[in-house]
């Protein structure tokens, strides 16, 4: 299946999931850890790639940082985020919270525009090829010296219903989740994902609890700097 068709299926999957997710209580997310630990180094404008319902950007706005942007593939997510962030952004919310695919970030934002980029649980929602394309797109839109935060699934916790895709390294078909593709990276794989693009400031494997299902799984937490 072509990458654009895979992403169309992922979009449909997340349109369905967001209606559940928006009604569930928030979990601890490591992007909040990143924001707290690196607060003095975070520069605006800030992009949340895969912004979902705007939870992280809402926290950022409450902290007084209003030069923010979001991009998500789900129309449902974008509408929820715009509604949530309207009190801070007003009429500019539609321009700042955009509907779009992560492999096309530079179609929406100019090169080296952002001081900081956050990508929580998003980059693995593709094939390995798509994830690498996204890393390259993040590199394009991040300013030199800027920080990027990425969290992505670890190969330590691959579900039993995940079927490997032979032609794509570390990529699986999620038979139990509507047949979408997803990456599960080894440590070597996640380093390979960002090599020649970013300096790795921090790399840790952490446990996360799924927000809707309550299932624990492992994530790689990366803090990166663009040289």
Short mmCIF file of C-alpha atoms in Angstrom, two decimals:
data_model
loop_
_atom_site.label_atom_id
_atom_site.label_comp_id
_atom_site.label_asym_id
_atom_site.label_seq_id
_atom_site.Cartn_x
_atom_site.Cartn_y
_atom_site.Cartn_z
CA UNK A 1 0.00 0.00 0.00
CA UNK A 2 1.28 3.49 -0.87
CA UNK A 3 2.33 5.77 1.99
CA UNK A 4 -0.45 8.27 1.22
CA UNK A 5 -3.02 5.44 1.47
CA UNK A 6 -1.51 4.29 4.78
CA UNK A 7 -1.79 7.83 6.13
CA UNK A 8 -5.40 8.12 4.92
CA UNK A 9 -6.19 5.01 6.96
CA UNK A 10 -4.37 6.50 9.96
CA UNK A 11 -6.39 9.71 9.61
CA UNK A 12 -9.65 7.74 9.69
CA UNK A 13 -8.41 5.77 12.71
CA UNK A 14 -7.62 8.94 14.68
CA UNK A 15 -10.86 10.65 13.72
CA UNK A 16 -12.61 7.73 15.43
CA UNK A 17 -10.25 7.61 18.41
CA UNK A 18 -10.35 11.32 19.22
CA UNK A 19 -14.04 11.20 20.17
CA UNK A 20 -13.12 8.69 22.90
CA UNK A 21 -9.87 10.36 23.85
CA UNK A 22 -11.40 13.77 24.42
CA UNK A 23 -13.71 12.33 27.10
CA UNK A 24 -11.04 10.43 29.01
CA UNK A 25 -8.95 11.84 31.89
CA UNK A 26 -5.44 13.08 31.05
CA UNK A 27 -2.41 10.89 31.75
CA UNK A 28 1.10 11.99 32.64
CA UNK A 29 2.85 12.82 29.41
CA UNK A 30 6.58 13.20 29.01
CA UNK A 31 6.22 16.35 26.93
CA UNK A 32 5.33 18.04 30.22
CA UNK A 33 8.56 16.66 31.68
CA UNK A 34 10.43 18.09 28.68
CA UNK A 35 8.73 21.47 29.04
CA UNK A 36 9.57 21.67 32.73
CA UNK A 37 13.17 20.44 32.49
CA UNK A 38 14.16 22.51 29.44
CA UNK A 39 11.96 25.53 30.09
CA UNK A 40 14.83 28.02 30.02
CA UNK A 41 15.99 26.69 26.63
CA UNK A 42 12.57 26.56 24.96
CA UNK A 43 12.14 29.29 22.37
CA UNK A 44 9.07 30.48 20.52
CA UNK A 45 7.41 29.94 18.12
CA UNK A 46 6.50 26.45 19.38
CA UNK A 47 5.07 23.73 17.12
CA UNK A 48 3.15 20.76 18.50
CA UNK A 49 3.22 18.15 15.73
CA UNK A 50 0.31 15.77 16.25
CA UNK A 51 -1.30 18.28 18.59
CA UNK A 52 -4.44 16.21 19.19
CA UNK A 53 -7.05 18.10 21.19
CA UNK A 54 -4.55 20.81 22.17
CA UNK A 55 -3.80 19.60 25.70
CA UNK A 56 -0.08 20.43 25.61
CA UNK A 57 -0.56 23.79 23.86
CA UNK A 58 -3.20 24.69 26.43
CA UNK A 59 -0.59 24.17 29.17
CA UNK A 60 1.92 26.29 27.24
CA UNK A 61 -0.60 29.12 26.81
CA UNK A 62 -1.44 29.06 30.51
CA UNK A 63 2.29 29.57 31.12
CA UNK A 64 2.16 32.77 29.07
CA UNK A 65 3.66 31.51 25.81
CA UNK A 66 1.17 32.40 23.07
CA UNK A 67 3.31 32.12 19.94
CA UNK A 68 2.19 28.55 19.32
CA UNK A 69 1.18 26.35 16.39
CA UNK A 70 -0.28 22.88 15.99
CA UNK A 71 -0.62 20.38 13.15
CA UNK A 72 -2.68 17.19 13.16
CA UNK A 73 -3.93 14.74 10.54
CA UNK A 74 -7.32 14.30 12.27
CA UNK A 75 -10.10 16.78 11.47
CA UNK A 76 -11.79 15.86 14.76
CA UNK A 77 -8.60 16.61 16.70
CA UNK A 78 -8.08 19.95 14.94
CA UNK A 79 -11.63 21.10 15.70
CA UNK A 80 -11.24 20.12 19.37
CA UNK A 81 -7.88 21.91 19.60
CA UNK A 82 -9.22 25.07 17.95
CA UNK A 83 -12.14 25.18 20.36
CA UNK A 84 -9.85 24.64 23.35
CA UNK A 85 -7.28 27.25 22.30
CA UNK A 86 -9.65 29.94 21.01
CA UNK A 87 -9.65 31.79 24.39
CA UNK A 88 -5.90 32.35 23.97
CA UNK A 89 -5.55 32.74 20.20
CA UNK A 90 -8.85 34.32 19.21
CA UNK A 91 -9.48 34.64 15.47
CA UNK A 92 -5.93 33.51 14.66
CA UNK A 93 -6.67 30.00 15.93
CA UNK A 94 -7.59 28.64 12.49
CA UNK A 95 -4.28 29.83 11.04
CA UNK A 96 -2.23 28.50 13.93
CA UNK A 97 -3.90 25.09 14.39
CA UNK A 98 -3.74 23.38 11.01
CA UNK A 99 -5.02 20.18 9.44
CA UNK A 100 -2.22 18.34 7.66
CA UNK A 101 0.10 15.37 7.30
CA UNK A 102 3.37 15.21 9.25
CA UNK A 103 5.38 14.21 6.17
CA UNK A 104 4.43 17.57 4.61
CA UNK A 105 5.22 19.99 7.46
CA UNK A 106 7.26 22.31 5.28
CA UNK A 107 4.21 22.80 3.03
CA UNK A 108 2.52 24.59 5.95
CA UNK A 109 5.41 26.40 7.63
CA UNK A 110 8.51 28.10 6.30
CA UNK A 111 12.00 26.75 6.86
CA UNK A 112 13.69 27.39 10.22
CA UNK A 113 10.55 29.09 11.53
CA UNK A 114 10.23 27.35 14.90
CA UNK A 115 12.35 27.76 18.00
CA UNK A 116 10.99 24.54 19.51
CA UNK A 117 9.14 21.50 18.14
CA UNK A 118 7.24 18.93 20.22
CA UNK A 119 6.13 15.60 18.74
CA UNK A 120 4.45 13.38 21.34
CA UNK A 121 3.48 9.87 20.22
CA UNK A 122 3.11 10.86 16.58
CA UNK A 123 6.17 10.06 14.48
CA UNK A 124 5.64 6.28 14.77
CA UNK A 125 2.15 6.58 13.25
CA UNK A 126 3.53 5.67 9.83
CA UNK A 127 6.00 3.34 8.17
CA UNK A 128 9.71 3.61 8.97
CA UNK A 129 10.08 5.49 5.68
CA UNK A 130 7.34 7.94 6.69
CA UNK A 131 8.88 8.43 10.14
CA UNK A 132 12.26 9.30 8.61
CA UNK A 133 10.56 11.69 6.16
CA UNK A 134 8.90 13.37 9.16
CA UNK A 135 12.24 13.70 10.99
CA UNK A 136 13.65 15.43 7.90
CA UNK A 137 10.63 17.75 7.77
CA UNK A 138 11.09 18.63 11.46
CA UNK A 139 14.71 19.47 10.70
CA UNK A 140 13.61 21.81 7.90
CA UNK A 141 11.23 23.90 10.02
CA UNK A 142 13.34 24.04 13.22
CA UNK A 143 15.75 26.94 13.63
CA UNK A 144 19.46 26.30 14.20
CA UNK A 145 20.08 25.79 17.91
CA UNK A 146 16.42 24.94 18.50
CA UNK A 147 15.22 21.98 20.56
CA UNK A 148 12.97 19.16 19.38
CA UNK A 149 11.20 16.69 21.66
CA UNK A 150 10.06 13.37 20.18
CA UNK A 151 8.44 10.37 21.85
CA UNK A 152 7.96 7.17 19.86
CA UNK A 153 7.04 3.54 20.46
CA UNK A 154 9.72 1.10 21.65
CA UNK A 155 10.20 -2.42 20.32
CA UNK A 156 10.26 -3.57 23.97
CA UNK A 157 6.44 -3.73 23.90
CA UNK A 158 5.14 -4.91 20.53
CA UNK A 159 1.53 -6.21 20.76
CA UNK A 160 0.85 -9.84 19.84
CA UNK A 161 -1.51 -8.73 17.07
CA UNK A 162 1.17 -6.64 15.31
CA UNK A 163 2.31 -8.22 12.03
CA UNK A 164 5.73 -7.22 10.61
CA UNK A 165 5.78 -5.58 7.18
CA UNK A 166 8.65 -7.20 5.31
CA UNK A 167 9.62 -4.30 3.07
CA UNK A 168 9.72 -1.75 5.93
CA UNK A 169 12.20 -1.95 8.81
CA UNK A 170 10.61 -1.90 12.32
CA UNK A 171 7.12 -1.38 10.84
CA UNK A 172 4.02 -3.41 11.74
CA UNK A 173 0.44 -3.81 10.59
CA UNK A 174 -1.84 -3.40 13.63
CA UNK A 175 -4.42 -6.10 12.91
CA UNK A 176 -6.27 -5.36 16.16
CA UNK A 177 -6.46 -1.61 15.48
CA UNK A 178 -8.10 -1.33 12.09
CA UNK A 179 -5.04 -2.43 10.13
CA UNK A 180 -3.08 0.81 10.50
CA UNK A 181 0.72 0.75 10.31
CA UNK A 182 2.96 1.67 13.23
CA UNK A 183 6.68 1.71 13.97
CA UNK A 184 8.24 0.08 17.04
CA UNK A 185 11.85 1.20 17.28
CA UNK A 186 14.86 -0.45 18.89
CA UNK A 187 17.45 1.88 20.45
CA UNK A 188 19.52 1.54 17.28
CA UNK A 189 16.45 2.26 15.17
CA UNK A 190 15.50 5.42 17.00
CA UNK A 191 19.07 6.71 16.75
CA UNK A 192 19.00 5.92 13.03
CA UNK A 193 15.72 7.85 12.75
CA UNK A 194 17.40 11.15 13.66
CA UNK A 195 21.00 10.56 12.57
CA UNK A 196 22.66 13.25 10.46
CA UNK A 197 19.83 15.64 11.41
CA UNK A 198 20.03 16.36 15.14
CA UNK A 199 22.32 16.11 18.13
CA UNK A 200 20.84 13.81 20.79
CA UNK A 201 20.66 15.71 24.09
CA UNK A 202 18.69 13.03 25.96
CA UNK A 203 17.47 9.51 25.11
CA UNK A 204 15.53 7.37 27.59
CA UNK A 205 13.07 4.48 27.47
CA UNK A 206 10.01 5.18 29.64
CA UNK A 207 6.73 3.44 30.45
CA UNK A 208 3.47 5.13 29.47
CA UNK A 209 -0.16 4.16 30.13
CA UNK A 210 -2.57 4.35 27.20
CA UNK A 211 -5.07 7.08 27.88
CA UNK A 212 -8.23 5.25 26.77
CA UNK A 213 -7.44 1.54 27.17
CA UNK A 214 -5.19 1.81 30.23
CA UNK A 215 -2.54 -0.45 28.64
CA UNK A 216 1.13 0.07 29.63
CA UNK A 217 3.77 0.29 26.91
CA UNK A 218 7.31 1.57 26.44
CA UNK A 219 8.29 4.77 24.64
CA UNK A 220 11.58 6.29 23.60
CA UNK A 221 11.88 9.85 24.88
CA UNK A 222 14.25 12.00 22.82
CA UNK A 223 15.40 15.56 23.31
CA UNK A 224 17.25 16.81 20.24
CA UNK A 225 19.10 19.92 19.16
CA UNK A 226 19.50 21.17 15.61
CA UNK A 227 23.16 22.15 15.14
#
